[in-house]
Short mmCIF file of C-alpha atoms in Angstrom, two decimals:
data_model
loop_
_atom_site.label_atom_id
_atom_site.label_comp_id
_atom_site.label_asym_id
_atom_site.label_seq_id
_atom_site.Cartn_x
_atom_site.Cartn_y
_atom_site.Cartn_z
CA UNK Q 1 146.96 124.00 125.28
CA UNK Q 2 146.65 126.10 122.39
CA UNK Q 3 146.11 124.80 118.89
CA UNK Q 4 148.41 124.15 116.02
CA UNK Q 5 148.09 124.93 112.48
CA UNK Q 6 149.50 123.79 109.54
CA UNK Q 7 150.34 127.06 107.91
CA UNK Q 8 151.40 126.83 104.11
CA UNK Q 9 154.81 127.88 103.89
CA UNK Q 10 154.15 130.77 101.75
CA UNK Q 11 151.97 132.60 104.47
CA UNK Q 12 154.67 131.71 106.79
CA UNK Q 13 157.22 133.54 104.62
CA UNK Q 14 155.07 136.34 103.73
CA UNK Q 15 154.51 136.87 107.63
CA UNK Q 16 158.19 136.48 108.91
CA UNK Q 17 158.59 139.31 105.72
CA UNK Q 18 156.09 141.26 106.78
CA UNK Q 19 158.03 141.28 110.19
CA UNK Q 20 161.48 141.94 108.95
CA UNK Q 21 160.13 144.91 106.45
CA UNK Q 22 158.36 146.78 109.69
CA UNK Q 23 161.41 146.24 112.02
CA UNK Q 24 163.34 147.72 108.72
CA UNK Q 25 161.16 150.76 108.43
CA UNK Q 26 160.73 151.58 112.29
CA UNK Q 27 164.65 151.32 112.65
CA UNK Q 28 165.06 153.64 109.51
CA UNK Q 29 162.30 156.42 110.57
CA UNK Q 30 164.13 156.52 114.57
CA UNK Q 31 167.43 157.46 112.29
CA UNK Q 32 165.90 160.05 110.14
CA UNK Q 33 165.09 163.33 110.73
CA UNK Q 34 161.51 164.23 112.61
CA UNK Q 35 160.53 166.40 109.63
CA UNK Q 36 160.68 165.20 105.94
CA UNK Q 37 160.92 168.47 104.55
CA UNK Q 38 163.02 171.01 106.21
CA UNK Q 39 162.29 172.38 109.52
CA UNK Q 40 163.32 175.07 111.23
CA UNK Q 41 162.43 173.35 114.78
CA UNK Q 42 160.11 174.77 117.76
CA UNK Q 43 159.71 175.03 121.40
CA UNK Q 44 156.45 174.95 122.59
CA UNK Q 45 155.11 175.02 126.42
CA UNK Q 46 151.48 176.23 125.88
CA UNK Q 47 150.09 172.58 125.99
CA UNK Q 48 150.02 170.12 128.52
CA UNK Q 49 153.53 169.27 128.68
CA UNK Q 50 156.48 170.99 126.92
CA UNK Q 51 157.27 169.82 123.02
CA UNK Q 52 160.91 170.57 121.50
CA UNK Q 53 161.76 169.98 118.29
CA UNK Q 54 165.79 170.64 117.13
CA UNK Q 55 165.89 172.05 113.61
CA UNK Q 56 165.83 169.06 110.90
CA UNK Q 57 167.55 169.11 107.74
CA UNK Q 58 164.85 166.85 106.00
CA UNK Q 59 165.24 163.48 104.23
CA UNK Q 60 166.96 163.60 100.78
CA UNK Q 61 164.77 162.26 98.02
CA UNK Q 62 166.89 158.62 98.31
CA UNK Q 63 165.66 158.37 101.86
CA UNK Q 64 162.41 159.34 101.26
CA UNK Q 65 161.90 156.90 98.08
CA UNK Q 66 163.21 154.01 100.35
CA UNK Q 67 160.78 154.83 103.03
CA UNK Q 68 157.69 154.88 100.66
CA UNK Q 69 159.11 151.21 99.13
CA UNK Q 70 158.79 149.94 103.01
CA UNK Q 71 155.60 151.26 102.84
CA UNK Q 72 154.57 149.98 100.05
CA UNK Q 73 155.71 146.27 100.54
CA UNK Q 74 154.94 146.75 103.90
CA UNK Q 75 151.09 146.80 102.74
CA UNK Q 76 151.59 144.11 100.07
CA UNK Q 77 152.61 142.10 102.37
CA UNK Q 78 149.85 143.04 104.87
CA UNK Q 79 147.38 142.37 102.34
CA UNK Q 80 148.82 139.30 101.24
CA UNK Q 81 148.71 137.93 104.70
CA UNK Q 82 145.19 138.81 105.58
CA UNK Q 83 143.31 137.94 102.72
CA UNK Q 84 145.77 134.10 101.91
CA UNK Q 85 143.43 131.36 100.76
CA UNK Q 86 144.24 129.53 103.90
CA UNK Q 87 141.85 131.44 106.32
CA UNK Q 88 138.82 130.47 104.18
CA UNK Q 89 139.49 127.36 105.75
CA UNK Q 90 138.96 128.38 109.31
CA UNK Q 91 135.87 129.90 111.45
CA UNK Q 92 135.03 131.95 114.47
CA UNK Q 93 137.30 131.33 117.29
CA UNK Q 94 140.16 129.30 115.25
CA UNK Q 95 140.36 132.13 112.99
CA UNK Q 96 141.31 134.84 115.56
CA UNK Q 97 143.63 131.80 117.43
CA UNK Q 98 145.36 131.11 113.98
CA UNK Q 99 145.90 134.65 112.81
CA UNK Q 100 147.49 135.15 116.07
CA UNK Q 101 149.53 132.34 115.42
CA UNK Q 102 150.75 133.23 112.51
CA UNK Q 103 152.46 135.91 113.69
CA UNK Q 104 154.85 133.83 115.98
CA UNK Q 105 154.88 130.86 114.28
CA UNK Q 106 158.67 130.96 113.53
CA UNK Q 107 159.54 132.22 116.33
CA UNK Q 108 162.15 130.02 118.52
CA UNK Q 109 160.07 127.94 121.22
CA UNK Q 110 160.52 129.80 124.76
CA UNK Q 111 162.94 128.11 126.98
CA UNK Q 112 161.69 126.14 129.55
CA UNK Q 113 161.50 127.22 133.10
CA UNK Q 114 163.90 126.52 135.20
CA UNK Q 115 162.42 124.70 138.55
CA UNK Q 116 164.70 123.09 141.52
CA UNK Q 117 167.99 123.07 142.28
CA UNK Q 118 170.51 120.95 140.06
#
């Protein structure tokens, strides 16, 4: 049975933010064009497997300032996370268990599995 933790409540909200900021960013950069700056596009078979690219507009400056504040709280929040006060309290094993942890701490509990017939 894996351990529990007690995680303060700000590393649990700087986590689940961290989460929601990089499912923000990867949803926003599968929208945008491939190229930031404008692209005329390319076909290329001379590899080891064939690479298209369609011609991209590029991203206006609004989408690219939005993508660099992702980034930006994305590591703030990274940081935040990995250096919190909290795993000063830990060592070795329970460290690497707890950081783990963290990361699906909020998460809904898994349903149980179903076994027999009703």
């Amino acid at each position: 049975m894996a351990k529990t933790y007690d995680f303060p409540s700000d590393l649990l909200d700087g986590q689940t933010e961290l989460h929601q900021v990089r499912a923000e960013l990867s949803a926003l950069l599968k929208r945008l064009p491939w190229s930031v700056d404008p692209h005329d596009g390319f076909d290329d078979d001379n590899g080891w497997r064939k690479v298209e690219r369609p011609a991209s507009p590029g991203w206006t400056p609004d989408e690219q300032a939005y993508v660099e504040k992702l980034r930006r709280r994305e590591h703030e929040l990274a940081v935040f996370v990995t250096t919190h006060p909290f795993w000063t309290r830990l060592q070795g094993p329970d460290t690497v268990e707890a950081r783990s942890g963290v990361k699906h701490a909020k998460e809904p509990p898994a349903p149980a599995p179903v076994t027999g017939n009703p």
